[in-house]
Coordinates of C-alpha atoms in Angstrom, one line a residue:
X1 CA 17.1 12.5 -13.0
X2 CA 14.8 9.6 -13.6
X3 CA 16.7 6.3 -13.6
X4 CA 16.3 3.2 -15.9
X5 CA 15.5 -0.4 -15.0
X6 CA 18.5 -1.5 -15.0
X7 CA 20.0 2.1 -13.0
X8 CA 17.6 1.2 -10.7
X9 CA 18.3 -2.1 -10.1
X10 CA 22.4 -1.0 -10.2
X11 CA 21.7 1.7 -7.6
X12 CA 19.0 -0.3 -5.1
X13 CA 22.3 -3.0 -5.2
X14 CA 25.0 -0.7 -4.5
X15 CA 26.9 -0.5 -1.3
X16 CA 24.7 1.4 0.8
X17 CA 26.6 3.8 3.3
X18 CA 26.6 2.0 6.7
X19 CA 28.1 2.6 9.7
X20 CA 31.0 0.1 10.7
X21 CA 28.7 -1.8 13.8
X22 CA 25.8 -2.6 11.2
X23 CA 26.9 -6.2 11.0
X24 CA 27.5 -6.5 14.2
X25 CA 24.1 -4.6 15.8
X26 CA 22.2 -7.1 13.6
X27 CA 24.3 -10.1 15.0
X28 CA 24.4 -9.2 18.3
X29 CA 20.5 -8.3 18.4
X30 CA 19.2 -9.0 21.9
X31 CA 15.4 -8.4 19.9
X32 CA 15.0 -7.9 16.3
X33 CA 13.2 -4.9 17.4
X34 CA 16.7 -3.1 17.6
X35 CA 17.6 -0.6 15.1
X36 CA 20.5 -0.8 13.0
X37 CA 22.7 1.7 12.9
X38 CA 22.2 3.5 9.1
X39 CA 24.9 6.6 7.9
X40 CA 22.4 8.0 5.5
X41 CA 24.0 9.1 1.8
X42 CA 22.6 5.9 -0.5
X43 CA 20.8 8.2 -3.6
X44 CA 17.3 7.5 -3.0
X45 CA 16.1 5.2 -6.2
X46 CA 13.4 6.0 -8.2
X47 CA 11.7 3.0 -9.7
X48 CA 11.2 3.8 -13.4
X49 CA 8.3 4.3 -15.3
X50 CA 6.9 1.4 -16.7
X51 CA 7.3 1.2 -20.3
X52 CA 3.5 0.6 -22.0
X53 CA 2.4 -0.3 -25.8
X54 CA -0.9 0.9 -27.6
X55 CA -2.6 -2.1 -29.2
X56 CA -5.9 -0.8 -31.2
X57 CA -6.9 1.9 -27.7
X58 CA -5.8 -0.5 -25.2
X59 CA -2.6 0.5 -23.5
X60 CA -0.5 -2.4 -22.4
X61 CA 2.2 -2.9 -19.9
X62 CA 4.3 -5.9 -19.3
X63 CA 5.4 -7.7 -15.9
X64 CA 7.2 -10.3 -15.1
X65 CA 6.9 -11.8 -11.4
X66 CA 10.5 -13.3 -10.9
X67 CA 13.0 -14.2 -7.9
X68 CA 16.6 -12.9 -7.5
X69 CA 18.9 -11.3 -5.2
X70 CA 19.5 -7.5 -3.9
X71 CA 21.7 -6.3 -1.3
X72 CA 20.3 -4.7 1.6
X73 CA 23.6 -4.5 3.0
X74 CA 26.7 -4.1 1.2
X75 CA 28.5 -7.4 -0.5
X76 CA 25.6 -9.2 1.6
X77 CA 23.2 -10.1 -1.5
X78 CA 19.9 -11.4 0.0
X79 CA 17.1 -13.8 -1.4
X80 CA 14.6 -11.5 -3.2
X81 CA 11.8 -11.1 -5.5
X82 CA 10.5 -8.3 -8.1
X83 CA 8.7 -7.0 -10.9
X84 CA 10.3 -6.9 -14.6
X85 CA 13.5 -6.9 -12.0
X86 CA 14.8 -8.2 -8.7
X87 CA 13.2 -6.5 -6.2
X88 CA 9.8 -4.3 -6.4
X89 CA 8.7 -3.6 -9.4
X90 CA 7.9 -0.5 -12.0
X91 CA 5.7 2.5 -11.5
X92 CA 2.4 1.9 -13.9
X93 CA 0.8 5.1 -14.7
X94 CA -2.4 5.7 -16.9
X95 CA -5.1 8.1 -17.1
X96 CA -8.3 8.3 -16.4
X97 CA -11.1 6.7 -19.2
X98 CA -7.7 5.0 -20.6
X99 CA -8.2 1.1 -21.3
X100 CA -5.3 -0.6 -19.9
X101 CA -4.2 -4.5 -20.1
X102 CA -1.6 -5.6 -17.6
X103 CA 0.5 -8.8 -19.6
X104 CA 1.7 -10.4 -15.9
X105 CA 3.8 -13.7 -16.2
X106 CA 4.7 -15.7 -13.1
X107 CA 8.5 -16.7 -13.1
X108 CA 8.4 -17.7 -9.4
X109 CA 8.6 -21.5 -8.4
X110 CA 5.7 -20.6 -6.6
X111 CA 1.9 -19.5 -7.5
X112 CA 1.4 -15.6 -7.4
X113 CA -1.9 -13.4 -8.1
X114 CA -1.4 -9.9 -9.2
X115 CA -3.8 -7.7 -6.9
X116 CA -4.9 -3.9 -8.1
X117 CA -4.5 -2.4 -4.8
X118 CA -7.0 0.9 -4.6
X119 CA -8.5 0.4 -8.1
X120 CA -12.0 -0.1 -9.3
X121 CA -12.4 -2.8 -11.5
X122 CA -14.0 -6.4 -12.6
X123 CA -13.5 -8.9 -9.7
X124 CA -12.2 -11.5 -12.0
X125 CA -9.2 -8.9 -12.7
X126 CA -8.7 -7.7 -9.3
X127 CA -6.2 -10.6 -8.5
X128 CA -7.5 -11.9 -5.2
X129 CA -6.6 -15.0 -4.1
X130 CA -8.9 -17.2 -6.2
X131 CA -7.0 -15.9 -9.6
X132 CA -4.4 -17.9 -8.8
X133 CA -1.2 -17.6 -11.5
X134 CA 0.8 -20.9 -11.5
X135 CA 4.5 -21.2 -12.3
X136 CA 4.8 -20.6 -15.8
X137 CA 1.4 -19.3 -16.6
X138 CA 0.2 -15.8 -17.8
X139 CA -2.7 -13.6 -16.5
X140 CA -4.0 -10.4 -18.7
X141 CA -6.3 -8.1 -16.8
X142 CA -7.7 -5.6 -18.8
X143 CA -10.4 -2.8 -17.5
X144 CA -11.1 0.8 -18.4
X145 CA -9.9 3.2 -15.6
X146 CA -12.7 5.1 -14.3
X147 CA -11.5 7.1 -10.5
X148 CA -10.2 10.4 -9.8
X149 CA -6.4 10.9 -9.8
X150 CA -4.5 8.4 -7.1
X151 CA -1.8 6.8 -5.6
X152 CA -2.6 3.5 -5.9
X153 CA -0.3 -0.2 -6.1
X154 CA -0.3 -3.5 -7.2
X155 CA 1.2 -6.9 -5.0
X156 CA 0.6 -10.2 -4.7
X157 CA -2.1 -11.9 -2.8
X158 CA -2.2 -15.4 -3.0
X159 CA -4.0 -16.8 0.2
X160 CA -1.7 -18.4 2.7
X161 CA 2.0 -16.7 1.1
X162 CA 1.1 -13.1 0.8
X163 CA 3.6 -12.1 3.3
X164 CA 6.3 -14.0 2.1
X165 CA 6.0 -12.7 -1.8
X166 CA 5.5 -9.2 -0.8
X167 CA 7.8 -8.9 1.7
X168 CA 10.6 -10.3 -0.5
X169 CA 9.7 -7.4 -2.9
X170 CA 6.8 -8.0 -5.2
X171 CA 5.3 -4.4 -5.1
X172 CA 5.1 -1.6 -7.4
X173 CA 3.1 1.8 -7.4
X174 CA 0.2 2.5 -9.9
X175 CA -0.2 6.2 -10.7
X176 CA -3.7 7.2 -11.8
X177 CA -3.7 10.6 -13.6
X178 CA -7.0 12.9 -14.9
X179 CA -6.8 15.7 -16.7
X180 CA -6.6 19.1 -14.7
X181 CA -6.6 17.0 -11.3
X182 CA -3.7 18.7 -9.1
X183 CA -1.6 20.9 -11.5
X184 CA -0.5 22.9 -9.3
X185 CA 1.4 20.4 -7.1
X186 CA 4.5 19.4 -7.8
X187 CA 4.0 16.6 -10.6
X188 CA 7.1 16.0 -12.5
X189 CA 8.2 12.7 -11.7
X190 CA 11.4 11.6 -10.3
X191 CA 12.2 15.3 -10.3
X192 CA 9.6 17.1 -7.4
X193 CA 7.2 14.3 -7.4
X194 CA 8.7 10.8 -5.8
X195 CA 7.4 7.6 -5.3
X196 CA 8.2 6.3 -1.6
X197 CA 7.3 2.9 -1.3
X198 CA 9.0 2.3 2.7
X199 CA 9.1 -1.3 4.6
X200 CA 10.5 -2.5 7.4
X201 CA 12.9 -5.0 7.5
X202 CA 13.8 -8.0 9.5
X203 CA 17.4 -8.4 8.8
X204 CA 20.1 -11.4 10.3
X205 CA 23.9 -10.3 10.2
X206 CA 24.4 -11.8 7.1
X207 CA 21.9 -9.0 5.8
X208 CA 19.3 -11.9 4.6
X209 CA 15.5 -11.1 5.1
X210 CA 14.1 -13.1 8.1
X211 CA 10.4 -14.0 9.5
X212 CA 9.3 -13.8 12.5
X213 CA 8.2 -17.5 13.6
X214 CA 7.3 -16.9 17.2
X215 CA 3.7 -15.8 17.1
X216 CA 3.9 -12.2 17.3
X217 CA 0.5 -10.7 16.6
X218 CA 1.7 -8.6 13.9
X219 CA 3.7 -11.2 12.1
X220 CA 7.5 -10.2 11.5
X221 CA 8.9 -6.5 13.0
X222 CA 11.8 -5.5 11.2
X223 CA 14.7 -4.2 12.9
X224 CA 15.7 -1.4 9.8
X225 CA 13.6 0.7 7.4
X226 CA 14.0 0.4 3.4
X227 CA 13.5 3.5 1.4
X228 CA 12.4 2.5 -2.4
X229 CA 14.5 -0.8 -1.6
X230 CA 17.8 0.9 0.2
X231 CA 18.5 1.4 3.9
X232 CA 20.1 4.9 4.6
X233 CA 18.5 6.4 1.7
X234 CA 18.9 10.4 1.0
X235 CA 17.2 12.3 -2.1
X236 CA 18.5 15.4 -3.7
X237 CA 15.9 18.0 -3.9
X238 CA 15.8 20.7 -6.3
X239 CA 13.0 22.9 -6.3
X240 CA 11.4 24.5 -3.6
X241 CA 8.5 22.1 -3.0
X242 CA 8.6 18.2 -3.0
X243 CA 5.8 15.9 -3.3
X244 CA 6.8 12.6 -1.6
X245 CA 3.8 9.8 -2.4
X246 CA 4.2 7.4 0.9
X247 CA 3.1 3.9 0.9
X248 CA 3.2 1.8 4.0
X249 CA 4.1 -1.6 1.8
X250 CA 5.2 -3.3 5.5
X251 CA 3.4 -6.2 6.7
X252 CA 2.6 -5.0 10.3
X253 CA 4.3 -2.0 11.1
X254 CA 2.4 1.0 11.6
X255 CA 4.6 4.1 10.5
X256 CA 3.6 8.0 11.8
X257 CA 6.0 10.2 9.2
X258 CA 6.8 13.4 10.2
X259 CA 10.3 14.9 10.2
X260 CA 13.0 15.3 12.8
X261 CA 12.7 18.8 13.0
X262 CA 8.8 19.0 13.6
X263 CA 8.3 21.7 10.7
X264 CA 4.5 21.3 9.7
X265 CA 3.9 20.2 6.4
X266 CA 0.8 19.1 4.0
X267 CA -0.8 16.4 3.5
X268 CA -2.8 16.4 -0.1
X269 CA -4.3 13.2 -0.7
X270 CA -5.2 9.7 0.5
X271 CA -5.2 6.3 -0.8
X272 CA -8.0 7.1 -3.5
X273 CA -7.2 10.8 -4.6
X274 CA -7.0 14.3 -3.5
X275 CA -8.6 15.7 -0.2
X276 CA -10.7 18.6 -0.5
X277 CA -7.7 20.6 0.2
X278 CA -3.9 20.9 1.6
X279 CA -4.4 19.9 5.4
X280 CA -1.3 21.0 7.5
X281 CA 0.0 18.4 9.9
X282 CA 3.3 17.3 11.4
X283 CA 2.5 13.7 11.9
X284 CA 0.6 11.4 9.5
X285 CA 0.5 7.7 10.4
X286 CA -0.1 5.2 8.4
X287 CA -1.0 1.6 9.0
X288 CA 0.1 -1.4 6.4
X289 CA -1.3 -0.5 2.8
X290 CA -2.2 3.0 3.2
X291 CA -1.2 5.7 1.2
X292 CA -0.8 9.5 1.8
X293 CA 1.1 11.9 -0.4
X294 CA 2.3 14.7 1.1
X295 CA 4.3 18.2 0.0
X296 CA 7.0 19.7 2.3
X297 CA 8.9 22.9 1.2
X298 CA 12.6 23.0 2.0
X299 CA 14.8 26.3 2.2
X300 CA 18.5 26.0 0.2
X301 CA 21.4 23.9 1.2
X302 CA 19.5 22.6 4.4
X303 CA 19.1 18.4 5.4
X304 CA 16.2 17.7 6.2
X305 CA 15.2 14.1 8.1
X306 CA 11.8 12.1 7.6
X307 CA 11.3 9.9 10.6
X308 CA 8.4 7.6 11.9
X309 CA 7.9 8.5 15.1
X310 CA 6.2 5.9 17.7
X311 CA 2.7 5.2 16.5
X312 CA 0.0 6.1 18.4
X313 CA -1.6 2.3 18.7
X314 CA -4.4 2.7 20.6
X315 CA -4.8 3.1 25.0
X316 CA -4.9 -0.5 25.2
X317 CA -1.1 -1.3 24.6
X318 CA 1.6 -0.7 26.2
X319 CA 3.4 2.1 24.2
X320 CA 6.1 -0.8 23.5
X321 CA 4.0 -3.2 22.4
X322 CA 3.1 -4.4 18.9
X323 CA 5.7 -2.4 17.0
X324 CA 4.9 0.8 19.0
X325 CA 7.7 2.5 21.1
X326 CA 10.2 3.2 18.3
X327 CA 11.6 6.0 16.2
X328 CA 13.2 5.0 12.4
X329 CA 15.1 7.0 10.2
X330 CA 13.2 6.8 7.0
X331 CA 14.6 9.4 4.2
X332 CA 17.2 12.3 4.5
X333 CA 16.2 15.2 2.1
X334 CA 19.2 17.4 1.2
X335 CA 18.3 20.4 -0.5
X336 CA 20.4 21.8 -3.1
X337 CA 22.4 25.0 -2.5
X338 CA 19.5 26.8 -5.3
X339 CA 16.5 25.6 -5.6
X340 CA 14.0 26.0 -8.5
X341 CA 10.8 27.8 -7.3
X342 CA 7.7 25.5 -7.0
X343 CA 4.0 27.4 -7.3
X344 CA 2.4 28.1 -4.0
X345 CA -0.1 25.0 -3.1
X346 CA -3.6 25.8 -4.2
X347 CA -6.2 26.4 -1.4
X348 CA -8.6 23.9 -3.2
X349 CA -7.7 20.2 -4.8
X350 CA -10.4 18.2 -5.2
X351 CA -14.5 18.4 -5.3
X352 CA -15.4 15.0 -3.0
X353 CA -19.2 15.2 -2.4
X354 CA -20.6 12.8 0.5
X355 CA -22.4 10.1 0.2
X356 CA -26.1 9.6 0.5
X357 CA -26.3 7.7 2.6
X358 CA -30.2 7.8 4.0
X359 CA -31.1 4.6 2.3
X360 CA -27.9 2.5 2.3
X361 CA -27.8 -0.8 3.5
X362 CA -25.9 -1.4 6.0
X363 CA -23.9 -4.6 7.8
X364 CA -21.7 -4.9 10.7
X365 CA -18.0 -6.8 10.9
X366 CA -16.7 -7.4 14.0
X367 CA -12.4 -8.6 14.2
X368 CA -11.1 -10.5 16.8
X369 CA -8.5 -13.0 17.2
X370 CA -7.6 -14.3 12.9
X371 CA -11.6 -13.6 12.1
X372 CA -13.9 -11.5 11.0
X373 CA -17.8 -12.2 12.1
X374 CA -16.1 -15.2 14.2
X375 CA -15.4 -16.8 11.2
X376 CA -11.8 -17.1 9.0
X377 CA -12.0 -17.0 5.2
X378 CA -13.6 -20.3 3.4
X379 CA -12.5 -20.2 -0.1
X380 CA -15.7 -21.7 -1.4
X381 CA -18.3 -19.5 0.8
X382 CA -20.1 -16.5 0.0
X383 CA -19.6 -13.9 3.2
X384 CA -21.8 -11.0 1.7
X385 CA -24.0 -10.6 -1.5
X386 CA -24.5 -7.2 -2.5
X387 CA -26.3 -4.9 -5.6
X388 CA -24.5 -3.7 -7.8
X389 CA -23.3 0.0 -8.0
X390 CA -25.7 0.5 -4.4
X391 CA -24.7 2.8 -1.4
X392 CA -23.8 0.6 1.8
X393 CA -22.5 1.7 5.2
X394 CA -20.6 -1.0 7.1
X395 CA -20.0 -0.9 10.5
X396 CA -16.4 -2.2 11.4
X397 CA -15.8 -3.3 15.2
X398 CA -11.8 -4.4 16.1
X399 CA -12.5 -6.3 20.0
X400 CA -9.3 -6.9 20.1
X401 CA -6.4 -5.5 22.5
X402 CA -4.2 -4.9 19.5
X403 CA -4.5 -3.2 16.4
X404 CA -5.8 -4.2 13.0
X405 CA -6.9 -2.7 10.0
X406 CA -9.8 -2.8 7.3
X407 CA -9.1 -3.2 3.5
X408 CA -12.0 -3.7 0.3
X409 CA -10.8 -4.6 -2.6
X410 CA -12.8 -2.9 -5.2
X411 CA -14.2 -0.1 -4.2
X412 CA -13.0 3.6 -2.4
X413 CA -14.9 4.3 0.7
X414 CA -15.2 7.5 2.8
X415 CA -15.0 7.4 6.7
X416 CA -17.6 8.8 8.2
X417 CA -16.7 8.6 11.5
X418 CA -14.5 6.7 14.5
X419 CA -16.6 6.1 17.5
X420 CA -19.0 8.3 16.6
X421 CA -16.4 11.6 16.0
X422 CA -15.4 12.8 12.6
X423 CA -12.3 12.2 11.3
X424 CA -9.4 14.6 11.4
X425 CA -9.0 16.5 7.9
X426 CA -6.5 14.1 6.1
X427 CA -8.7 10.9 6.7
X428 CA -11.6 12.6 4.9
X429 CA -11.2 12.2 1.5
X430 CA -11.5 9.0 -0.4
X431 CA -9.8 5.6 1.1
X432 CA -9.7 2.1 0.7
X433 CA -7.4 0.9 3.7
X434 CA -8.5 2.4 7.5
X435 CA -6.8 1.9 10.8
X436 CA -8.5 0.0 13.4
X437 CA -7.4 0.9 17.3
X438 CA -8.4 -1.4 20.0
X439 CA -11.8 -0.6 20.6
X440 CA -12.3 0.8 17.6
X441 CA -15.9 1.5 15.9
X442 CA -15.5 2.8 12.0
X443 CA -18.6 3.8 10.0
X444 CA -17.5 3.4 6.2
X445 CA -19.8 4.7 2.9
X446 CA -19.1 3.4 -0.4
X447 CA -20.7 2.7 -3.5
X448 CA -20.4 -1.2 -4.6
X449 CA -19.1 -2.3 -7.7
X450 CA -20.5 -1.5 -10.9
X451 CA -19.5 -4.7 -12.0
X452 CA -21.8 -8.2 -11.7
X453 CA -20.0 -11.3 -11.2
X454 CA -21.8 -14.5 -9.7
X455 CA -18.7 -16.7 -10.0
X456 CA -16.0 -14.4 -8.4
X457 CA -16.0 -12.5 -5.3
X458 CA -13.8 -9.0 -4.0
X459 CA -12.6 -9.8 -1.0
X460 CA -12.4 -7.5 2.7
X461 CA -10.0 -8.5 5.1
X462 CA -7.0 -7.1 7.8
X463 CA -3.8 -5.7 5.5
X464 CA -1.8 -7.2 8.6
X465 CA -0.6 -9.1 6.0
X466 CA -0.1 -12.5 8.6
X467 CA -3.8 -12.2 9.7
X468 CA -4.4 -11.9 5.9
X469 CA -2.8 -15.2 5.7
X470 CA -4.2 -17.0 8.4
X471 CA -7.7 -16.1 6.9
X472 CA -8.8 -12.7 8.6
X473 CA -10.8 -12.3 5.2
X474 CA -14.2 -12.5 4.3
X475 CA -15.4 -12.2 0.3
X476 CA -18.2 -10.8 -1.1
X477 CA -20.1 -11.1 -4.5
X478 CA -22.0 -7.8 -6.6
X479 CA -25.2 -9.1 -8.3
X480 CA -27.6 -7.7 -10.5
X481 CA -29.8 -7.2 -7.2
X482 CA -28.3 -8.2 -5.1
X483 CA -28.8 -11.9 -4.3
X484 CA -26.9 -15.0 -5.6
X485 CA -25.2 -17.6 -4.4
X486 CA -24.0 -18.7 -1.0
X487 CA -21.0 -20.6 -2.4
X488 CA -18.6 -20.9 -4.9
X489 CA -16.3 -23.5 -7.1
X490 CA -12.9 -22.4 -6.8
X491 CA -12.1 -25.2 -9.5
X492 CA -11.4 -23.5 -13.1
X493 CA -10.3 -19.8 -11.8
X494 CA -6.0 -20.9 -11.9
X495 CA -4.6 -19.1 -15.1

């Protein structure tokens, strides 16, 4: 049953079912890599629909950055921040050719930008870090939808705090339907089709969210996993298939979901839309940002447990090191005693022709250390100039011992390959976030942005959200034909 706002907010507040020595495992932490002990039972939350309003054929939506409180752990209510709520925010969801405006006010004491995580549209409403919204102030993005079918979300990125706003809660989901596109997967929402935004958490024994201040490479580790907001989370299933739509929203923990009892299941699409077909697995991993949704089939009456196992971080770590080395406890499915039958998954999803690539352009970004190209992100300097709506292959090098990753704002990009070998099925279709193991060489295609802007730039960068803010990013601008400026004036672009 699909919950309201305020449900929502009732149930991601309510005692979650702990075991007595939670308090005390999270006091008595020798690192805050240990896990809490979590009695699973909390009904899984399912953030609501956001309501929309036609005005002429644009349809609008309203959000409301704000801070409050929510209760990771029982009577415990912790420092938080949310959409339109406490803590995360509403699921947008508009079709394809729609026209959509997004009304965002920021209630924080603190400026925020509203980034379109996956989506292809105008740099100067993508809500990088030069869009600045100040306290008080109002930002309307508006741009027609034009990509396939996709899992996509929204969060802040305003340069320097981006950890702190998103990991106190400011993220939501942003559905993308088209006609036709995956009918027969399960596609009711909130009833076999679930939103399942998980983070990790970095909780003190007073169940307040910490950061991690001593350097770590990945920023903060959290030493519990929320489910849609709740530790312990379970969710009723009632039909035979379930489609669970996975976002990594952490800031530096790499999660590889599979479930306790190694059954195989599917894996239909990736950040930007449907695969070519159902590809069978029984891991996916998933660094910060990425998105897979998956389907799993359950049998009557039976529990069922989705876990992360230990990510596979590359040979250069120790299998400890860098958030590596641990299993979590992510969602217990309970299946009901009967179950309504679900259609059998098709054997095609999606048509995703390859790129032409013969003549693309192509440049080279090498991460190391904070940077990209040995240089961190100036606000005011132009990185990368390129033509509009052109083919480009970039080359994408991590030197470094530990891992990163590679997110472009604006655009969905296929992977063609990882050091020189094609990727395995599920990383094949489209994507905008990849993985990057020590030692790592990605090839990526995309076509650039059909939208010229000589003023403001998309920006590419690590989604380890603490390189993010210590300027791992680089910006680049979409021209006519691609040349234009080699700086900018940030002056003006505050709402």
């Amino acid at each position: 049953m699909l919950l309201s706002r305020r449900q929502f907010l009732r149930a991601t507040a309510a005692a979650t079912v702990l075991a007595p020595a939670l308090a005390s495992s999270l006091s008595s932490c020798a690192a805050p890599e240990d896990v809490p002990k979590v009695g699973f039972g909390t009904p899984l939350p399912v953030p609501p629909l956001a309501e929309s309003r036609l005005d002429g054929d644009v349809r609008v939506f309203s959000l409301a950055a704000q801070a409050g409180k929510h209760e990771f752990v029982p009577g415990k209510p912790a420092d938080s921040m949310g959409y339109n709520g406490s803590h995360l925010g509403p699921t947008l969801r508009a079709a394809r050719g729609e026209r959509v405006r997004i009304d965002i006010r920021n209630q924080l004491g603190d400026p925020t930008t509203l980034h379109f995580h996956g989506m292809r549209l105008p740099a100067a409403d993508d809500g990088g870090p030069h869009l600045a919204i100040d306290p008080g102030a109002s930002s309307s993005p508006a741009w027609t939808i034009d990509q396939p079918a996709a899992t996509l979300w929204y969060h802040p990125h305003p340069h320097g705090s981006t950890e702190k706003q998103l990991s106190l809660g400011l993220v939501g989901m942003f559905f993308v339907d088209e006609p036709g596109a995956g009918v027969a997967l399960p596609h009711t929402y909130g009833v076999d089709d679930f939103p399942l935004i998980v983070q990790d958490r970095r909780l003190d024994s007073n169940g307040q969210l910490t950061f991690d201040s001593s350097g770590n490479s990945l920023g903060t580790l959290g030493n519990s996993i929320a489910a849609n907001g709740v530790l312990g989370a379970s969710l009723k299933v009632t039909t035979a298939r379930v489609r669970l739509r996975l976002l990594n929203a952490s800031g530096g923990r790499w999660f590889n979901f599979g479930f306790a009892d190694g059954r195989t299941f599917h894996v239909v699409a990736s950040d930007g839309g449907l695969l070519a077909a159902p590809t069978p697995v029984t891991r996916v991993q998933l660094s910060p940002a990425e998105r897979a949704e998956i389907v799993v089939s359950v049998t009557p009456g039976e529990s069922i447990m989705l876990r992360s196992f230990s990510p596979d971080l590359g040979s250069v770590n120790p299998a400890s090191s860098f958030g590596g080395g641990k299993d979590f406890d992510v969602l217990r499915l309970d299946a009901a005693a009967s179950l309504t039958p679900s259609p059998a998954l098709p054997a095609a999803l999606a048509a995703i022709p390859a790129l032409d690539v013969s003549g693309a352009h192509i440049r080279s970004f090498t991460l190391n250390g904070r940077n990209i190209n040995n240089h961190t992100v100036d606000m005011n300097r132009v990185d990368e100039i390129v033509k509009k709506s052109s083919t480009e292959v970039w080359l994408v090098d991590n030197t470094n011992a530990y891992q990163h990753n590679f997110h472009v704002h604006g655009v969905q990009f296929q992977l063609l390959d990882v050091n020189g070998t094609p990727p395995p099925a599920h990383l094949r279709g489209w994507k905008d976030t990849i993985p990057l193991l020590p030692g790592d060489r990605s090839r990526i295609a995309m076509q650039m942005p059909a939208y010229a802007d000589v003023k403001v730039p998309y920006m590419y960068h690590c989604h380890v959200v603490t390189h993010e803010d210590q300027g791992m990013m680089g910006q680049y601008l979409v021209t006519e034909d691609g040349t234009g400026p080699s700086a900018l004036s940030m002056e003006g672009m505050h709402h």
